[in-house]
CSV table of N, CA and C in Angstrom, one decimal:
chain,number,residue,atom,x,y,z
A,1,UNK,N,-2.4,20.2,-9.3
A,1,UNK,CA,-1.0,19.9,-9.8
A,1,UNK,C,-0.1,21.0,-9.3
A,2,UNK,N,1.2,20.7,-9.3
A,2,UNK,CA,2.2,21.6,-8.8
A,2,UNK,C,3.4,21.5,-9.8
A,3,UNK,N,4.0,22.7,-10.2
A,3,UNK,CA,5.1,22.7,-11.1
A,3,UNK,C,6.1,23.7,-10.5
A,4,UNK,N,7.4,23.3,-10.5
A,4,UNK,CA,8.5,24.1,-10.1
A,4,UNK,C,9.6,24.0,-11.1
A,5,UNK,N,10.2,25.2,-11.4
A,5,UNK,CA,11.4,25.2,-12.3
A,5,UNK,C,12.6,25.8,-11.5
A,6,UNK,N,13.7,25.1,-11.5
A,6,UNK,CA,14.9,25.5,-10.8
A,6,UNK,C,16.0,25.5,-11.9
A,7,UNK,N,16.7,26.7,-12.0
A,7,UNK,CA,17.8,26.8,-12.9
A,7,UNK,C,19.0,26.1,-12.2
A,8,UNK,N,19.6,25.1,-12.9
A,8,UNK,CA,20.8,24.5,-12.4
A,8,UNK,C,22.1,25.1,-12.9
A,9,UNK,N,22.0,25.7,-14.1
A,9,UNK,CA,23.1,26.4,-14.7
A,9,UNK,C,22.5,27.3,-15.9
A,10,UNK,N,23.3,28.1,-16.5
A,10,UNK,CA,22.8,28.8,-17.7
A,10,UNK,C,22.2,27.9,-18.8
A,11,UNK,N,22.7,26.6,-18.8
A,11,UNK,CA,22.3,25.7,-19.9
A,11,UNK,C,21.4,24.5,-19.4
A,12,UNK,N,21.1,24.5,-18.1
A,12,UNK,CA,20.3,23.4,-17.6
A,12,UNK,C,19.2,23.9,-16.6
A,13,UNK,N,18.0,23.4,-16.8
A,13,UNK,CA,16.9,23.6,-15.8
A,13,UNK,C,16.3,22.3,-15.4
A,14,UNK,N,15.8,22.3,-14.1
A,14,UNK,CA,15.2,21.1,-13.5
A,14,UNK,C,13.7,21.5,-13.3
A,15,UNK,N,12.8,20.8,-13.9
A,15,UNK,CA,11.4,20.9,-13.7
A,15,UNK,C,10.9,19.8,-12.9
A,16,UNK,N,10.1,20.1,-11.8
A,16,UNK,CA,9.6,19.0,-11.0
A,16,UNK,C,8.1,19.4,-10.7
A,17,UNK,N,7.3,18.4,-10.4
A,17,UNK,CA,5.9,18.6,-10.1
A,17,UNK,C,5.1,17.4,-9.8
A,18,UNK,N,3.8,17.6,-9.7
A,18,UNK,CA,2.9,16.6,-9.4
A,18,UNK,C,1.7,16.7,-10.4
A,19,UNK,N,1.1,15.6,-10.6
A,19,UNK,CA,-0.1,15.6,-11.5
A,19,UNK,C,-1.0,14.5,-11.0
A,20,UNK,N,-2.2,14.5,-11.5
A,20,UNK,CA,-3.3,13.5,-11.2
A,20,UNK,C,-3.9,13.1,-12.6
A,21,UNK,N,-3.9,11.8,-12.8
A,21,UNK,CA,-4.5,11.4,-14.1
A,21,UNK,C,-5.7,10.4,-13.7
A,22,UNK,N,-6.8,10.6,-14.5
A,22,UNK,CA,-8.0,9.8,-14.2
A,22,UNK,C,-7.8,8.3,-14.6
A,23,UNK,N,-8.4,7.5,-13.8
A,23,UNK,CA,-8.5,6.0,-14.1
A,23,UNK,C,-10.0,5.7,-14.1
A,24,UNK,N,-10.3,4.5,-14.7
A,24,UNK,CA,-11.7,4.1,-14.7
A,24,UNK,C,-12.2,4.0,-13.2
A,25,UNK,N,-11.3,3.5,-12.3
A,25,UNK,CA,-11.7,3.3,-10.9
A,25,UNK,C,-11.4,4.5,-10.0
A,26,UNK,N,-11.0,5.6,-10.5
A,26,UNK,CA,-10.7,6.8,-9.7
A,26,UNK,C,-9.6,7.6,-10.3
A,27,UNK,N,-8.5,7.8,-9.6
A,27,UNK,CA,-7.4,8.6,-10.2
A,27,UNK,C,-6.1,8.1,-9.5
A,28,UNK,N,-5.0,8.5,-10.1
A,28,UNK,CA,-3.6,8.2,-9.6
A,28,UNK,C,-2.9,9.5,-9.5
A,29,UNK,N,-2.4,9.8,-8.3
A,29,UNK,CA,-1.5,10.9,-8.0
A,29,UNK,C,-0.1,10.5,-8.3
A,30,UNK,N,0.7,11.4,-9.0
A,30,UNK,CA,2.0,11.0,-9.4
A,30,UNK,C,2.9,12.2,-9.4
A,31,UNK,N,4.2,12.0,-9.5
A,31,UNK,CA,5.2,13.1,-9.6
A,31,UNK,C,6.1,12.9,-10.8
A,32,UNK,N,6.8,14.0,-11.2
A,32,UNK,CA,7.7,13.9,-12.3
A,32,UNK,C,8.8,14.8,-12.1
A,33,UNK,N,9.9,14.6,-12.9
A,33,UNK,CA,11.0,15.5,-13.0
A,33,UNK,C,11.6,15.4,-14.5
A,34,UNK,N,12.0,16.6,-14.9
A,34,UNK,CA,12.6,16.7,-16.2
A,34,UNK,C,13.9,17.5,-16.1
A,35,UNK,N,14.9,17.2,-16.7
A,35,UNK,CA,16.1,18.0,-16.9
A,35,UNK,C,16.1,18.5,-18.3
A,36,UNK,N,16.1,19.8,-18.6
A,36,UNK,CA,16.2,20.3,-19.9
A,36,UNK,C,17.6,20.9,-20.1
A,37,UNK,N,18.2,20.7,-21.2
A,37,UNK,CA,19.5,21.2,-21.5
A,37,UNK,C,19.4,22.0,-22.8
A,38,UNK,N,20.1,23.2,-22.7
A,38,UNK,CA,20.0,24.1,-23.8
A,38,UNK,C,21.2,23.8,-24.8
A,39,UNK,N,20.8,23.7,-26.0
A,39,UNK,CA,21.8,23.5,-27.1
A,39,UNK,C,21.8,24.7,-28.0
A,40,UNK,N,22.8,25.6,-27.8
A,40,UNK,CA,22.9,26.8,-28.5
A,40,UNK,C,23.1,26.6,-30.0
A,41,UNK,N,23.4,25.4,-30.5
A,41,UNK,CA,23.6,25.2,-31.9
A,41,UNK,C,22.2,24.9,-32.6
A,42,UNK,N,21.1,24.9,-31.8
A,42,UNK,CA,19.8,24.6,-32.3
A,42,UNK,C,18.9,25.8,-32.1
A,43,UNK,N,19.0,26.8,-32.9
A,43,UNK,CA,18.2,28.0,-32.6
A,43,UNK,C,16.7,27.8,-32.7
A,44,UNK,N,16.2,26.8,-33.5
A,44,UNK,CA,14.8,26.6,-33.6
A,44,UNK,C,14.2,26.0,-32.3
A,45,UNK,N,14.9,25.1,-31.7
A,45,UNK,CA,14.4,24.4,-30.5
A,45,UNK,C,15.6,24.2,-29.6
A,46,UNK,N,16.1,25.2,-28.9
A,46,UNK,CA,17.3,25.0,-28.1
A,46,UNK,C,17.2,24.2,-26.9
A,47,UNK,N,16.0,24.1,-26.3
A,47,UNK,CA,15.9,23.3,-25.0
A,47,UNK,C,15.4,21.9,-25.3
A,48,UNK,N,16.2,20.9,-24.9
A,48,UNK,CA,15.9,19.5,-25.2
A,48,UNK,C,15.8,18.8,-23.8
A,49,UNK,N,14.8,17.8,-23.7
A,49,UNK,CA,14.7,17.0,-22.5
A,49,UNK,C,15.9,16.0,-22.6
A,50,UNK,N,16.7,16.0,-21.5
A,50,UNK,CA,17.8,15.1,-21.5
A,50,UNK,C,17.6,14.1,-20.4
A,51,UNK,N,16.6,14.3,-19.5
A,51,UNK,CA,16.3,13.3,-18.5
A,51,UNK,C,14.8,13.4,-18.1
A,52,UNK,N,14.1,12.3,-17.9
A,52,UNK,CA,12.7,12.4,-17.5
A,52,UNK,C,12.5,11.2,-16.5
A,53,UNK,N,11.7,11.5,-15.5
A,53,UNK,CA,11.2,10.4,-14.6
A,53,UNK,C,9.8,10.7,-14.1
A,54,UNK,N,9.0,9.7,-14.0
A,54,UNK,CA,7.6,9.9,-13.6
A,54,UNK,C,7.2,8.6,-12.8
A,55,UNK,N,6.6,8.8,-11.7
A,55,UNK,CA,6.1,7.7,-10.9
A,55,UNK,C,5.0,8.0,-10.0
A,56,UNK,N,4.3,7.0,-9.5
A,56,UNK,CA,3.2,7.2,-8.5
A,56,UNK,C,3.9,7.6,-7.2
A,57,UNK,N,3.1,8.3,-6.4
A,57,UNK,CA,3.6,8.6,-5.0
A,57,UNK,C,3.8,7.3,-4.3
A,58,UNK,N,4.9,7.1,-3.5
A,58,UNK,CA,5.0,5.8,-2.8
A,58,UNK,C,4.0,5.6,-1.8
A,59,UNK,N,3.4,6.6,-1.1
A,59,UNK,CA,2.4,6.4,-0.1
A,59,UNK,C,1.1,6.1,-0.7
A,60,UNK,N,0.9,6.3,-2.0
A,60,UNK,CA,-0.4,5.9,-2.6
A,60,UNK,C,-0.4,4.4,-2.9
A,61,UNK,N,-1.2,3.7,-2.2
A,61,UNK,CA,-1.2,2.2,-2.3
A,61,UNK,C,-2.2,1.7,-3.4
A,62,UNK,N,-2.7,2.6,-4.2
A,62,UNK,CA,-3.6,2.2,-5.2
A,62,UNK,C,-4.4,3.4,-5.7
A,63,UNK,N,-5.5,3.1,-6.3
A,63,UNK,CA,-6.4,4.1,-6.8
A,63,UNK,C,-7.2,4.8,-5.7
A,64,UNK,N,-7.4,6.0,-5.8
A,64,UNK,CA,-8.3,6.8,-4.9
A,64,UNK,C,-9.6,7.1,-5.7
A,65,UNK,N,-10.6,7.2,-4.9
A,65,UNK,CA,-11.9,7.6,-5.6
A,65,UNK,C,-12.3,9.0,-5.1
A,66,UNK,N,-11.5,9.7,-4.3
A,66,UNK,CA,-11.8,11.0,-3.9
A,66,UNK,C,-11.6,12.0,-4.9
C-alpha cells in the first residue's frame, strides 16, 4: 500500500493512496482519496472528512490471484 498526504492549506489536507483487499478468488487493487478539513470550533476532533473517493484501478480487469 501507499499513502501520501499533501497540505492544500492550513485547514485542508489531501490524503491519497492505494490498498489491496482480499477476495475469495484473489484480491483487488484499488486507490483512494480523502480531503480533510479542519474545524477550529471542534477541539475534540478538529479534522473532518469532507470528501472521499475509492475505486478499483482502471487497468485491473478483475481479480488477480498473484
